[in-house]
Amino acid sequence: MKIAIINYLDSTKPGGIAKVVVEIAKGLKSNGHQVMIIQPQSAKNIDVEIRGFRRKGIFSWFGIHHLHIGDLKEIRQIIDDFKPDVINIHGSRGLLPPLLVRSLKKRDFGTPILYTPHHDSNSGVTFSGKYLFWLYKIIILSKAYENADKISVCSIFEEDQVIHTSRKENRSKIIVIPNGADIQNKRESRNKSDDLRIICAGYLFELKGVQHVIRALKIIHERGKKRASLIVCGDGPYGRKLRKIAKNLKIDENIEWKGFVSRNELLEEISRSHVLALISRSENFGIVVAESLALGTPVVVANTTALSEFSWANGCELIDYPPDYEALADLLVDSQYRTVGNDVFGKGNVLPWFDVVKMYEKEMYDLLHGKTREN
């Protein structure tokens, strides 16, 4: 198949959507398909063709919420030239992805569209994202769900989010395909210090909950575990506030702020840690949780949204949100003595990317040959 994967963000930068786009593209190419990633700017960082659609020029700089003047026209032109058998469009937080779904269907390109929205109504960090997303869902996003030939979501939580935004007749188009983990085999022989080592990873937004882990670390120190530490891999607009919290609690010397690191370094840091913590207010999946479990490192996550769906896995502990800090401290300390079961990786929502790609591949084949879930 010739497959066009469209991302309104830069697929070579950190982030959940970028990770999913790149892994699907690389996997499909390895399976013998011709794949092109279409995104704002061209790039050569990965072994997949990446074509940029955003032209240079004064008018191209004008736009709102990731939709710039001329974007839709340029994408349609690239699709015309490439002539894909299937189009996979990612994202729902910007205006471009849902409007592109509608634009392609309105112009009757005849190419089936698999829409992967990464939908999470609770994860807005801007004013419009927090307070106007409900209106955006009614006016724009619901129409994209109606126009898409198939909708792929990565969790039961996201499925419910899409269902509540869609008409009843669209529900049969929704398929659940979990995101994957980088690791093919558990790394059980990593040197871990005797002192508790906690890791948090991802973009530093308030909703990600690193501040809760910092406060729990303070309690752990007050209990006498003075050498317990926290590793933070990531960066973002809430980073300065987090450093201030740590300094005010006089715990900053026990926190290492590493910024964004390479995938290999991140996996190594997770392997060396006793526990990964993600006390997030909302996640539509939680790739780093799946990766940690696949590596054999226990996790403590908020009992919210898609994170609750990891509760089946031995090695995963849930805590109610917002967390009680004493209870969170207990779970983090106890993680030193917990293990992840050997039967976790390769089951449920903790799958290798190879399996995830095969699931996408099947759905794309079905789209190309006109098959539906009812068939």
Tab-separated table of C-alpha atoms in Angstrom:
chain	number	residue	atom	x	y	z
A	1	MET	CA	0.000	0.000	0.000
A	2	LYS	CA	0.926	3.650	-0.424
A	3	ILE	CA	0.145	5.309	2.909
A	4	ALA	CA	0.138	9.022	3.770
A	5	ILE	CA	0.389	9.805	7.491
A	6	ILE	CA	-0.410	13.430	8.321
A	7	ASN	CA	0.764	15.110	11.520
A	8	TYR	CA	0.005	18.754	12.307
A	9	LEU	CA	3.074	18.764	14.610
A	10	ASP	CA	6.774	18.014	14.046
A	11	SER	CA	7.172	14.231	14.130
A	12	THR	CA	10.888	14.488	14.959
A	13	LYS	CA	10.294	16.322	18.276
A	14	PRO	CA	9.346	14.815	21.667
A	15	GLY	CA	5.704	14.092	22.351
A	16	GLY	CA	3.130	11.326	22.295
A	17	ILE	CA	1.650	12.079	18.870
A	18	ALA	CA	5.100	12.309	17.275
A	19	LYS	CA	6.111	8.991	18.843
A	20	VAL	CA	3.002	7.234	17.524
A	21	VAL	CA	3.351	8.705	14.017
A	22	VAL	CA	7.020	7.748	13.708
A	23	GLU	CA	6.595	4.208	15.059
A	24	ILE	CA	3.626	3.488	12.787
A	25	ALA	CA	5.439	4.939	9.756
A	26	LYS	CA	8.653	3.005	10.408
A	27	GLY	CA	6.765	-0.203	11.104
A	28	LEU	CA	4.631	0.021	7.973
A	29	LYS	CA	7.711	0.751	5.862
A	30	SER	CA	9.473	-2.286	7.361
A	31	ASN	CA	6.452	-4.353	6.338
A	32	GLY	CA	6.974	-3.355	2.714
A	33	HIS	CA	4.630	-0.398	2.305
A	34	GLN	CA	5.475	2.966	0.747
A	35	VAL	CA	4.971	5.521	3.513
A	36	MET	CA	5.131	9.305	3.547
A	37	ILE	CA	4.788	11.506	6.642
A	38	ILE	CA	3.261	14.881	5.784
A	39	GLN	CA	3.923	17.577	8.400
A	40	PRO	CA	4.550	21.356	8.559
A	41	GLN	CA	8.288	21.175	7.722
A	42	SER	CA	10.378	18.621	5.841
A	43	ALA	CA	12.913	16.606	7.856
A	44	LYS	CA	15.420	13.781	7.430
A	45	ASN	CA	15.827	12.603	11.019
A	46	ILE	CA	14.214	9.202	10.508
A	47	ASP	CA	14.259	6.491	7.846
A	48	VAL	CA	10.875	7.524	6.394
A	49	GLU	CA	10.152	10.180	3.777
A	50	ILE	CA	8.907	13.373	5.470
A	51	ARG	CA	7.338	16.023	3.252
A	52	GLY	CA	6.689	19.545	4.542
A	53	PHE	CA	3.461	21.281	3.553
A	54	ARG	CA	3.892	24.767	5.040
A	55	ARG	CA	5.290	27.172	2.461
A	56	LYS	CA	7.613	30.012	3.339
A	57	GLY	CA	6.361	33.543	2.859
A	58	ILE	CA	4.662	36.309	4.775
A	59	PHE	CA	1.123	34.948	4.410
A	60	SER	CA	2.058	31.452	5.562
A	61	TRP	CA	2.900	32.836	9.009
A	62	PHE	CA	-0.704	33.862	9.617
A	63	GLY	CA	-2.775	31.237	11.339
A	64	ILE	CA	-4.548	30.062	14.474
A	65	HIS	CA	-4.290	26.820	16.451
A	66	HIS	CA	-1.895	25.117	14.009
A	67	LEU	CA	-3.858	26.074	10.889
A	68	HIS	CA	-2.035	28.565	8.662
A	69	ILE	CA	-3.080	30.205	5.422
A	70	GLY	CA	-2.536	27.798	2.547
A	71	ASP	CA	-2.013	24.651	4.662
A	72	LEU	CA	-5.034	22.706	3.395
A	73	LYS	CA	-4.303	23.554	-0.242
A	74	GLU	CA	-0.666	22.447	0.027
A	75	ILE	CA	-1.584	19.171	1.748
A	76	ARG	CA	-4.152	18.399	-0.940
A	77	GLN	CA	-1.494	19.019	-3.588
A	78	ILE	CA	0.968	16.644	-1.929
A	79	ILE	CA	-1.752	13.996	-1.695
A	80	ASP	CA	-2.606	14.532	-5.366
A	81	ASP	CA	1.041	13.949	-6.295
A	82	PHE	CA	1.622	10.980	-3.966
A	83	LYS	CA	-1.715	9.239	-4.707
A	84	PRO	CA	-1.922	7.197	-1.490
A	85	ASP	CA	-4.187	4.183	-1.054
A	86	VAL	CA	-4.973	5.175	2.554
A	87	ILE	CA	-4.649	8.437	4.488
A	88	ASN	CA	-4.037	8.412	8.260
A	89	ILE	CA	-4.603	11.828	9.913
A	90	HIS	CA	-3.409	12.436	13.492
A	91	GLY	CA	-4.499	14.979	16.105
A	92	SER	CA	-7.561	16.809	17.352
A	93	ARG	CA	-6.198	19.665	19.487
A	94	GLY	CA	-5.374	21.853	16.481
A	95	LEU	CA	-7.771	23.098	13.844
A	96	LEU	CA	-5.860	21.536	10.961
A	97	PRO	CA	-6.533	17.769	11.442
A	98	PRO	CA	-10.359	17.819	11.707
A	99	LEU	CA	-10.713	20.461	8.999
A	100	LEU	CA	-8.438	18.428	6.745
A	101	VAL	CA	-10.652	15.353	7.201
A	102	ARG	CA	-13.671	17.403	6.158
A	103	SER	CA	-11.815	19.114	3.293
A	104	LEU	CA	-10.635	15.832	1.741
A	105	LYS	CA	-14.086	14.288	1.974
A	106	LYS	CA	-15.795	17.404	0.633
A	107	ARG	CA	-13.536	17.380	-2.433
A	108	ASP	CA	-14.195	13.652	-2.865
A	109	PHE	CA	-10.587	12.493	-3.142
A	110	GLY	CA	-11.894	8.935	-2.990
A	111	THR	CA	-9.105	7.813	-0.668
A	112	PRO	CA	-10.257	6.198	2.619
A	113	ILE	CA	-9.339	8.116	5.762
A	114	LEU	CA	-8.295	6.572	9.065
A	115	TYR	CA	-8.561	9.352	11.653
A	116	THR	CA	-6.419	8.987	14.798
A	117	PRO	CA	-7.494	11.960	16.947
A	118	HIS	CA	-5.515	11.436	20.202
A	119	HIS	CA	-8.663	12.848	21.819
A	120	ASP	CA	-8.500	13.964	25.463
A	121	SER	CA	-11.013	16.610	26.484
A	122	ASN	CA	-9.324	17.050	29.877
A	123	SER	CA	-5.771	17.835	28.756
A	124	GLY	CA	-6.051	21.448	27.603
A	125	VAL	CA	-3.270	23.735	28.824
A	126	THR	CA	-4.204	26.965	27.006
A	127	PHE	CA	-7.217	29.180	27.766
A	128	SER	CA	-9.070	27.995	24.666
A	129	GLY	CA	-8.083	24.392	25.317
A	130	LYS	CA	-9.441	24.518	28.857
A	131	TYR	CA	-12.613	26.550	28.345
A	132	LEU	CA	-13.600	26.428	24.668
A	133	PHE	CA	-12.860	22.830	23.704
A	134	TRP	CA	-16.513	21.861	24.302
A	135	LEU	CA	-17.604	24.333	21.619
A	136	TYR	CA	-14.863	23.176	19.256
A	137	LYS	CA	-16.060	19.582	19.666
A	138	ILE	CA	-19.619	20.491	18.706
A	139	ILE	CA	-18.797	22.717	15.737
A	140	ILE	CA	-15.701	21.102	14.201
A	141	LEU	CA	-14.510	17.847	15.747
A	142	SER	CA	-17.862	16.052	15.582
A	143	LYS	CA	-18.005	16.726	11.829
A	144	ALA	CA	-14.568	15.193	11.338
A	145	TYR	CA	-15.685	12.040	13.152
A	146	GLU	CA	-18.721	11.910	10.895
A	147	ASN	CA	-16.603	12.281	7.727
A	148	ALA	CA	-13.814	9.827	8.648
A	149	ASP	CA	-14.122	6.302	7.280
A	150	LYS	CA	-12.630	4.819	10.430
A	151	ILE	CA	-11.472	6.231	13.790
A	152	SER	CA	-8.630	4.651	15.769
A	153	VAL	CA	-8.272	5.352	19.500
A	154	CYS	CA	-5.659	4.048	21.926
A	155	SER	CA	-7.743	3.383	25.059
A	156	ILE	CA	-11.237	2.741	26.365
A	157	PHE	CA	-11.104	6.216	27.893
A	158	GLU	CA	-10.430	7.804	24.498
A	159	GLU	CA	-13.133	5.655	22.916
A	160	ASP	CA	-15.647	7.047	25.419
A	161	GLN	CA	-14.449	10.580	24.661
A	162	VAL	CA	-15.015	10.101	20.927
A	163	ILE	CA	-18.383	8.412	21.462
A	164	HIS	CA	-19.623	11.372	23.501
A	165	THR	CA	-18.593	13.697	20.670
A	166	SER	CA	-20.039	11.576	17.861
A	167	ARG	CA	-23.425	10.555	16.577
A	168	LYS	CA	-24.628	7.046	17.386
A	169	GLU	CA	-24.108	5.847	13.823
A	170	ASN	CA	-20.376	6.680	14.047
A	171	ARG	CA	-19.696	4.265	16.905
A	172	SER	CA	-19.207	1.273	14.610
A	173	LYS	CA	-16.288	3.113	12.975
A	174	ILE	CA	-14.264	3.293	16.203
A	175	ILE	CA	-11.471	0.771	16.823
A	176	VAL	CA	-9.192	0.527	19.861
A	177	ILE	CA	-5.491	0.055	19.104
A	178	PRO	CA	-3.198	0.673	22.103
A	179	ASN	CA	0.073	2.502	21.699
A	180	GLY	CA	3.219	0.412	21.897
A	181	ALA	CA	6.432	0.110	23.869
A	182	ASP	CA	9.967	0.303	22.481
A	183	ILE	CA	11.267	-2.732	24.305
A	184	GLN	CA	11.210	-6.204	22.825
A	185	ASN	CA	12.536	-7.900	25.965
A	186	LYS	CA	12.507	-7.002	29.643
A	187	ARG	CA	15.821	-5.719	30.976
A	188	GLU	CA	16.072	-7.423	34.353
A	189	SER	CA	19.795	-7.035	35.049
A	190	ARG	CA	20.111	-3.304	35.633
A	191	ASN	CA	22.138	-1.980	38.550
A	192	LYS	CA	19.800	-0.207	40.955
A	193	SER	CA	21.141	1.565	44.010
A	194	ASP	CA	19.907	0.721	47.487
A	195	ASP	CA	18.495	4.249	47.740
A	196	LEU	CA	15.012	4.883	46.335
A	197	ARG	CA	15.190	6.290	42.807
A	198	ILE	CA	11.983	7.712	41.296
A	199	ILE	CA	11.592	8.854	37.696
A	200	CYS	CA	9.094	11.137	35.955
A	201	ALA	CA	9.186	11.666	32.187
A	202	GLY	CA	7.375	13.822	29.638
A	203	TYR	CA	6.382	17.400	28.943
A	204	LEU	CA	6.299	19.484	32.113
A	205	PHE	CA	2.732	20.765	32.277
A	206	GLU	CA	0.845	21.312	35.519
A	207	LEU	CA	-1.591	18.533	34.632
A	208	LYS	CA	1.243	15.952	34.455
A	209	GLY	CA	1.515	16.023	38.253
A	210	VAL	CA	5.269	16.101	38.857
A	211	GLN	CA	4.580	18.566	41.702
A	212	HIS	CA	2.769	15.772	43.570
A	213	VAL	CA	5.801	13.507	43.315
A	214	ILE	CA	8.060	16.302	44.611
A	215	ARG	CA	5.827	16.772	47.662
A	216	ALA	CA	5.784	13.023	48.288
A	217	LEU	CA	9.600	12.967	48.017
A	218	LYS	CA	9.753	15.582	50.766
A	219	ILE	CA	7.695	13.315	53.033
A	220	ILE	CA	9.962	10.361	52.228
A	221	HIS	CA	12.953	12.452	53.342
A	222	GLU	CA	11.173	13.456	56.523
A	223	ARG	CA	10.749	9.765	57.272
A	224	GLY	CA	14.512	9.368	57.293
A	225	LYS	CA	15.226	8.248	53.713
A	226	LYS	CA	17.481	11.225	53.039
A	227	ARG	CA	19.122	9.722	49.950
A	228	ALA	CA	15.902	9.082	48.016
A	229	SER	CA	15.991	10.952	44.708
A	230	LEU	CA	13.852	11.998	41.751
A	231	ILE	CA	14.952	12.051	38.107
A	232	VAL	CA	12.918	14.312	35.798
A	233	CYS	CA	13.332	13.660	32.062
A	234	GLY	CA	11.487	16.336	30.125
A	235	ASP	CA	10.873	20.038	29.894
A	236	GLY	CA	8.000	22.459	29.461
A	237	PRO	CA	6.275	25.633	30.643
A	238	TYR	CA	5.682	24.344	34.194
A	239	GLY	CA	9.343	23.487	34.724
A	240	ARG	CA	10.250	26.776	36.411
A	241	LYS	CA	7.341	26.428	38.839
A	242	LEU	CA	8.385	22.865	39.682
A	243	ARG	CA	11.922	24.010	40.483
A	244	LYS	CA	10.511	26.705	42.741
A	245	ILE	CA	8.366	24.153	44.590
A	246	ALA	CA	11.387	21.911	45.078
A	247	LYS	CA	13.506	24.793	46.343
A	248	ASN	CA	10.841	25.979	48.781
A	249	LEU	CA	10.568	22.434	50.146
A	250	LYS	CA	14.375	22.273	50.394
A	251	ILE	CA	14.381	19.095	48.368
A	252	ASP	CA	15.944	20.487	45.172
A	253	GLU	CA	19.355	18.931	45.817
A	254	ASN	CA	17.767	15.488	45.529
A	255	ILE	CA	16.179	16.155	42.139
A	256	GLU	CA	18.039	15.821	38.849
A	257	TRP	CA	16.530	17.828	35.988
A	258	LYS	CA	17.782	16.146	32.834
A	259	GLY	CA	15.552	17.816	30.243
A	260	PHE	CA	14.535	15.809	27.191
A	261	VAL	CA	16.864	12.881	26.569
A	262	SER	CA	17.224	10.375	23.725
A	263	ARG	CA	14.965	7.327	23.653
A	264	ASN	CA	17.827	5.015	24.586
A	265	GLU	CA	18.858	7.221	27.505
A	266	LEU	CA	15.255	7.450	28.724
A	267	LEU	CA	14.867	3.672	28.675
A	268	GLU	CA	18.173	3.326	30.513
A	269	GLU	CA	17.051	5.830	33.182
A	270	ILE	CA	13.759	3.965	33.639
A	271	SER	CA	15.614	0.645	33.935
A	272	ARG	CA	17.880	2.070	36.654
A	273	SER	CA	14.953	3.468	38.672
A	274	HIS	CA	12.866	1.666	41.271
A	275	VAL	CA	9.609	3.246	40.133
A	276	LEU	CA	8.115	5.493	37.463
A	277	ALA	CA	5.458	7.930	38.674
A	278	LEU	CA	2.804	9.557	36.490
A	279	ILE	CA	0.293	11.311	38.747
A	280	SER	CA	-1.422	13.012	35.826
A	281	ARG	CA	-4.845	14.583	35.847
A	282	SER	CA	-5.571	13.179	32.402
A	283	GLU	CA	-3.927	10.871	29.851
A	284	ASN	CA	-5.471	9.291	26.772
A	285	PHE	CA	-2.914	6.467	27.071
A	286	GLY	CA	0.452	6.879	28.854
A	287	ILE	CA	3.194	5.469	26.604
A	288	VAL	CA	5.879	5.895	29.257
A	289	VAL	CA	3.838	3.704	31.635
A	290	ALA	CA	3.707	0.884	29.075
A	291	GLU	CA	7.441	1.272	28.431
A	292	SER	CA	8.245	1.140	32.140
A	293	LEU	CA	6.198	-2.015	32.687
A	294	ALA	CA	7.777	-3.586	29.604
A	295	LEU	CA	11.210	-2.855	31.087
A	296	GLY	CA	10.232	-4.432	34.397
A	297	THR	CA	10.140	-1.179	36.391
A	298	PRO	CA	7.050	-0.786	38.629
A	299	VAL	CA	4.791	2.237	38.179
A	300	VAL	CA	2.594	4.405	40.384
A	301	VAL	CA	-0.088	6.227	38.405
A	302	ALA	CA	-3.156	8.327	39.095
A	303	ASN	CA	-6.425	6.412	39.100
A	304	THR	CA	-7.761	8.633	36.324
A	305	THR	CA	-8.689	8.470	32.638
A	306	ALA	CA	-6.669	5.938	30.579
A	307	LEU	CA	-4.103	5.409	33.353
A	308	SER	CA	-6.674	3.330	35.247
A	309	GLU	CA	-6.574	0.824	32.386
A	310	PHE	CA	-3.113	-0.347	33.499
A	311	SER	CA	-4.565	-1.631	36.784
A	312	TRP	CA	-4.511	-5.248	35.516
A	313	ALA	CA	-0.720	-5.276	35.280
A	314	ASN	CA	1.292	-6.739	38.125
A	315	GLY	CA	3.667	-3.931	39.104
A	316	CYS	CA	1.174	-1.102	38.615
A	317	GLU	CA	-0.235	0.720	41.654
A	318	LEU	CA	-3.051	3.272	41.407
A	319	ILE	CA	-3.654	6.264	43.648
A	320	ASP	CA	-6.757	8.433	43.702
A	321	TYR	CA	-6.480	11.911	42.219
A	322	PRO	CA	-5.726	14.416	43.657
A	323	PRO	CA	-3.362	12.262	45.696
A	324	ASP	CA	-2.910	12.050	49.424
A	325	TYR	CA	0.819	12.736	49.748
A	326	GLU	CA	1.375	10.360	52.658
A	327	ALA	CA	-0.273	7.555	50.690
A	328	LEU	CA	1.733	8.451	47.586
A	329	ALA	CA	4.952	8.361	49.615
A	330	ASP	CA	3.993	4.880	50.879
A	331	LEU	CA	3.456	3.549	47.351
A	332	LEU	CA	6.705	5.030	46.064
A	333	VAL	CA	8.744	3.541	48.921
A	334	ASP	CA	7.056	0.145	48.607
A	335	SER	CA	8.007	0.071	44.919
A	336	GLN	CA	11.565	-0.830	45.928
A	337	TYR	CA	10.231	-4.226	46.930
A	338	ARG	CA	7.777	-4.837	44.075
A	339	THR	CA	8.402	-6.549	40.767
A	340	VAL	CA	6.640	-6.541	37.421
A	341	GLY	CA	5.224	-9.918	36.446
A	342	ASN	CA	6.832	-11.806	33.561
A	343	ASP	CA	3.414	-12.122	31.933
A	344	VAL	CA	2.817	-8.348	31.551
A	345	PHE	CA	4.687	-7.455	28.356
A	346	GLY	CA	2.896	-8.542	25.207
A	347	LYS	CA	-0.575	-8.493	26.744
A	348	GLY	CA	-3.423	-6.020	27.192
A	349	ASN	CA	-2.242	-2.463	26.584
A	350	VAL	CA	1.472	-3.248	27.056
A	351	LEU	CA	2.395	-4.365	23.531
A	352	PRO	CA	5.502	-4.093	21.339
A	353	TRP	CA	5.185	-1.623	18.465
A	354	PHE	CA	5.459	-4.549	16.039
A	355	ASP	CA	2.073	-5.851	17.212
A	356	VAL	CA	0.545	-2.368	17.196
A	357	VAL	CA	1.692	-1.745	13.612
A	358	LYS	CA	0.165	-5.047	12.507
A	359	MET	CA	-3.164	-3.910	13.950
A	360	TYR	CA	-2.970	-0.603	12.051
A	361	GLU	CA	-1.944	-2.470	8.915
A	362	LYS	CA	-5.008	-4.737	9.116
A	363	GLU	CA	-7.382	-1.791	9.558
A	364	MET	CA	-5.799	-0.014	6.576
A	365	TYR	CA	-6.139	-3.131	4.414
A	366	ASP	CA	-9.792	-3.401	5.421
A	367	LEU	CA	-10.352	0.252	4.534
A	368	LEU	CA	-8.687	-0.173	1.162
A	369	HIS	CA	-10.836	-3.197	0.330
A	370	GLY	CA	-14.048	-1.687	1.647
A	371	LYS	CA	-14.442	-3.967	4.655
A	372	THR	CA	-16.259	-2.763	7.782
A	373	ARG	CA	-16.637	-4.207	11.267
A	374	GLU	CA	-20.084	-5.484	10.303
A	375	ASN	CA	-18.596	-7.407	7.324
